[in-house]
Each structure stands twice: as structure tokens, then as C-alpha cells.
CSV table of C-alpha atoms in Angstrom, one decimal:
chain,number,residue,atom,x,y,z
A,86,MET,CA,-158.2,34.8,-28.6
A,87,ALA,CA,-160.3,33.6,-31.4
A,88,LEU,CA,-161.1,30.7,-33.6
A,89,GLN,CA,-162.1,31.5,-37.1
A,90,LYS,CA,-163.6,28.8,-39.3
A,91,LYS,CA,-164.0,28.6,-43.1
A,92,TYR,CA,-165.6,25.6,-44.8
A,93,ASP,CA,-164.9,24.4,-48.3
A,94,LYS,CA,-167.7,24.3,-50.9
A,95,THR,CA,-168.5,20.6,-50.1
A,96,ASN,CA,-168.5,21.2,-46.3
A,97,THR,CA,-166.0,18.3,-45.8
A,98,LYS,CA,-163.0,20.4,-44.8
A,99,CYS,CA,-162.8,23.3,-42.4
A,100,THR,CA,-159.8,25.7,-42.3
A,101,VAL,CA,-159.4,26.9,-38.7
A,102,THR,CA,-157.3,29.9,-37.8
A,103,PHE,CA,-156.1,29.5,-34.2
A,104,GLU,CA,-155.1,32.8,-32.6
A,105,LEU,CA,-153.5,33.5,-29.2
A,106,SER,CA,-153.6,37.1,-28.2
A,107,LYS,CA,-150.6,39.0,-26.9
A,108,GLU,CA,-152.3,39.2,-23.5
A,109,ALA,CA,-152.9,35.5,-23.3
A,110,ALA,CA,-149.3,34.7,-24.5
A,111,ASN,CA,-148.1,36.7,-21.5
A,112,GLY,CA,-144.7,37.5,-22.9
A,113,ALA,CA,-144.0,34.1,-24.6
A,114,GLU,CA,-141.5,34.1,-27.3
A,115,GLN,CA,-142.7,30.8,-29.0
A,116,VAL,CA,-146.0,29.1,-29.0
A,117,TRP,CA,-147.0,25.7,-30.4
A,118,LEU,CA,-150.5,24.3,-31.1
A,119,ALA,CA,-151.0,20.8,-29.8
A,120,GLY,CA,-154.1,18.6,-30.1
A,121,ASP,CA,-155.9,15.7,-31.5
A,122,PHE,CA,-155.0,16.8,-35.0
A,123,ASN,CA,-151.3,16.4,-34.5
A,124,ASN,CA,-151.2,13.6,-31.9
A,125,TRP,CA,-150.5,16.2,-29.2
A,126,SER,CA,-147.1,17.0,-30.6
A,127,SER,CA,-145.4,19.8,-28.7
A,128,VAL,CA,-143.2,20.7,-31.7
A,129,GLU,CA,-145.1,19.8,-34.9
A,130,THR,CA,-147.3,22.9,-35.2
A,131,PRO,CA,-145.5,26.1,-34.3
A,132,MET,CA,-147.5,29.3,-34.4
A,133,ASN,CA,-146.4,32.5,-36.2
A,134,LYS,CA,-145.7,35.5,-34.0
A,135,LEU,CA,-147.1,38.7,-35.5
A,136,LYS,CA,-145.7,42.2,-35.0
A,137,ASN,CA,-148.4,43.0,-32.5
A,138,GLY,CA,-147.4,40.0,-30.3
A,139,THR,CA,-150.3,37.8,-31.3
A,140,PHE,CA,-149.6,34.2,-32.4
A,141,LYS,CA,-151.5,32.6,-35.3
A,142,VAL,CA,-151.6,29.4,-37.3
A,143,LYS,CA,-154.1,27.9,-39.8
A,144,LEU,CA,-155.0,24.2,-40.1
A,145,THR,CA,-157.3,22.4,-42.4
A,146,LEU,CA,-159.4,19.8,-40.5
A,147,GLU,CA,-162.1,17.4,-41.3
A,148,ALA,CA,-165.6,18.9,-40.9
A,149,GLY,CA,-168.1,17.2,-38.7
A,150,LYS,CA,-165.7,16.5,-35.9
A,151,GLU,CA,-164.5,17.9,-32.6
A,152,TYR,CA,-160.8,18.4,-31.8
A,153,GLN,CA,-159.3,18.9,-28.4
A,154,PHE,CA,-156.3,21.3,-28.2
A,155,ARG,CA,-154.1,23.6,-26.1
A,156,TYR,CA,-151.3,26.1,-26.6
A,157,LEU,CA,-147.8,25.4,-25.4
A,158,LEU,CA,-146.0,28.6,-24.5
A,159,ASP,CA,-142.1,28.6,-24.6
A,160,GLY,CA,-142.2,24.8,-24.2
A,161,LYS,CA,-143.2,25.1,-20.5
A,162,ARG,CA,-146.7,26.4,-19.9
A,163,TRP,CA,-150.0,25.2,-21.3
A,164,GLU,CA,-152.9,27.6,-22.0
A,165,ASN,CA,-156.4,27.1,-23.2
A,166,ASP,CA,-158.2,29.2,-25.8
A,167,TRP,CA,-160.4,31.6,-24.0
A,168,ALA,CA,-162.8,31.6,-27.0
A,169,ALA,CA,-163.0,27.8,-27.5
A,170,ASP,CA,-166.2,26.2,-28.6
A,171,LYS,CA,-166.3,24.2,-25.4
A,172,TYR,CA,-164.0,22.6,-22.8
A,173,VAL,CA,-163.6,19.0,-21.7
A,174,ALA,CA,-161.7,17.4,-18.9
A,175,ALA,CA,-158.2,16.4,-19.9
A,176,PRO,CA,-157.6,12.6,-19.6
A,177,PHE,CA,-154.1,12.9,-18.1
A,178,SER,CA,-154.4,15.9,-15.7
A,179,TYR,CA,-156.8,17.8,-13.5
A,180,THR,CA,-157.3,20.5,-16.2
A,181,ASP,CA,-159.6,21.1,-19.1
A,182,ASN,CA,-158.7,21.0,-22.8
A,183,SER,CA,-160.1,23.5,-25.3
A,184,VAL,CA,-162.3,22.1,-28.1
A,185,VAL,CA,-162.9,23.4,-31.6
A,186,ILE,CA,-166.0,22.0,-33.3
A,187,CYS,CA,-165.8,21.9,-37.1
């Protein structure tokens, strides 16, 4: 997994590429990205499945902020990003959320 970041010329926006590897997807057919940036919607941000089995999506986020997120696999199982900038305790469960720092 990887988080790739690219800032605009004014450093006010950050385009983040979220990537879930084939290994981490563990056979999933569909993956959605849910987090602070989409009100934790489980359907608003589907990820594109590449031929090699990796899932990717790009989002433009406000720079200077931290965003919690997780991946939802096949609408059933949550997965963290193994390469997140950090992890924080999830407020509604006994798990951690991934964090991307822009």
C-alpha cells in the first residue's frame, strides 16, 4: 500500500493517491475509501481496480490537515493502510484508523 502526495503551487491543496495492494485487498472484488473527507461514506468513493489487482483512487484534499480513513472491502471488511502516516484510535470501535497528513 502507498500514499502518494502532490501539492499545488500554492501549497493549499494536496492530491493524494490512495493505493490498496492486491495482497492487502485479499481477493476483494470492490473497495471503497471512507474517511473524514467524505463523512465516512461507505459508497461515495469507490476505488478503481487495476489489472494487477491493486485498487487506486485520487482525492484532492486541503493541505495542512490530517484525515482519518479506512478501506472497505466488498462492503464487509475494513482494512487500514499499512503505509499510513500514523494511526489513531477509532472513536466507535476498538480499532485504529489510518491517517494521511497533508
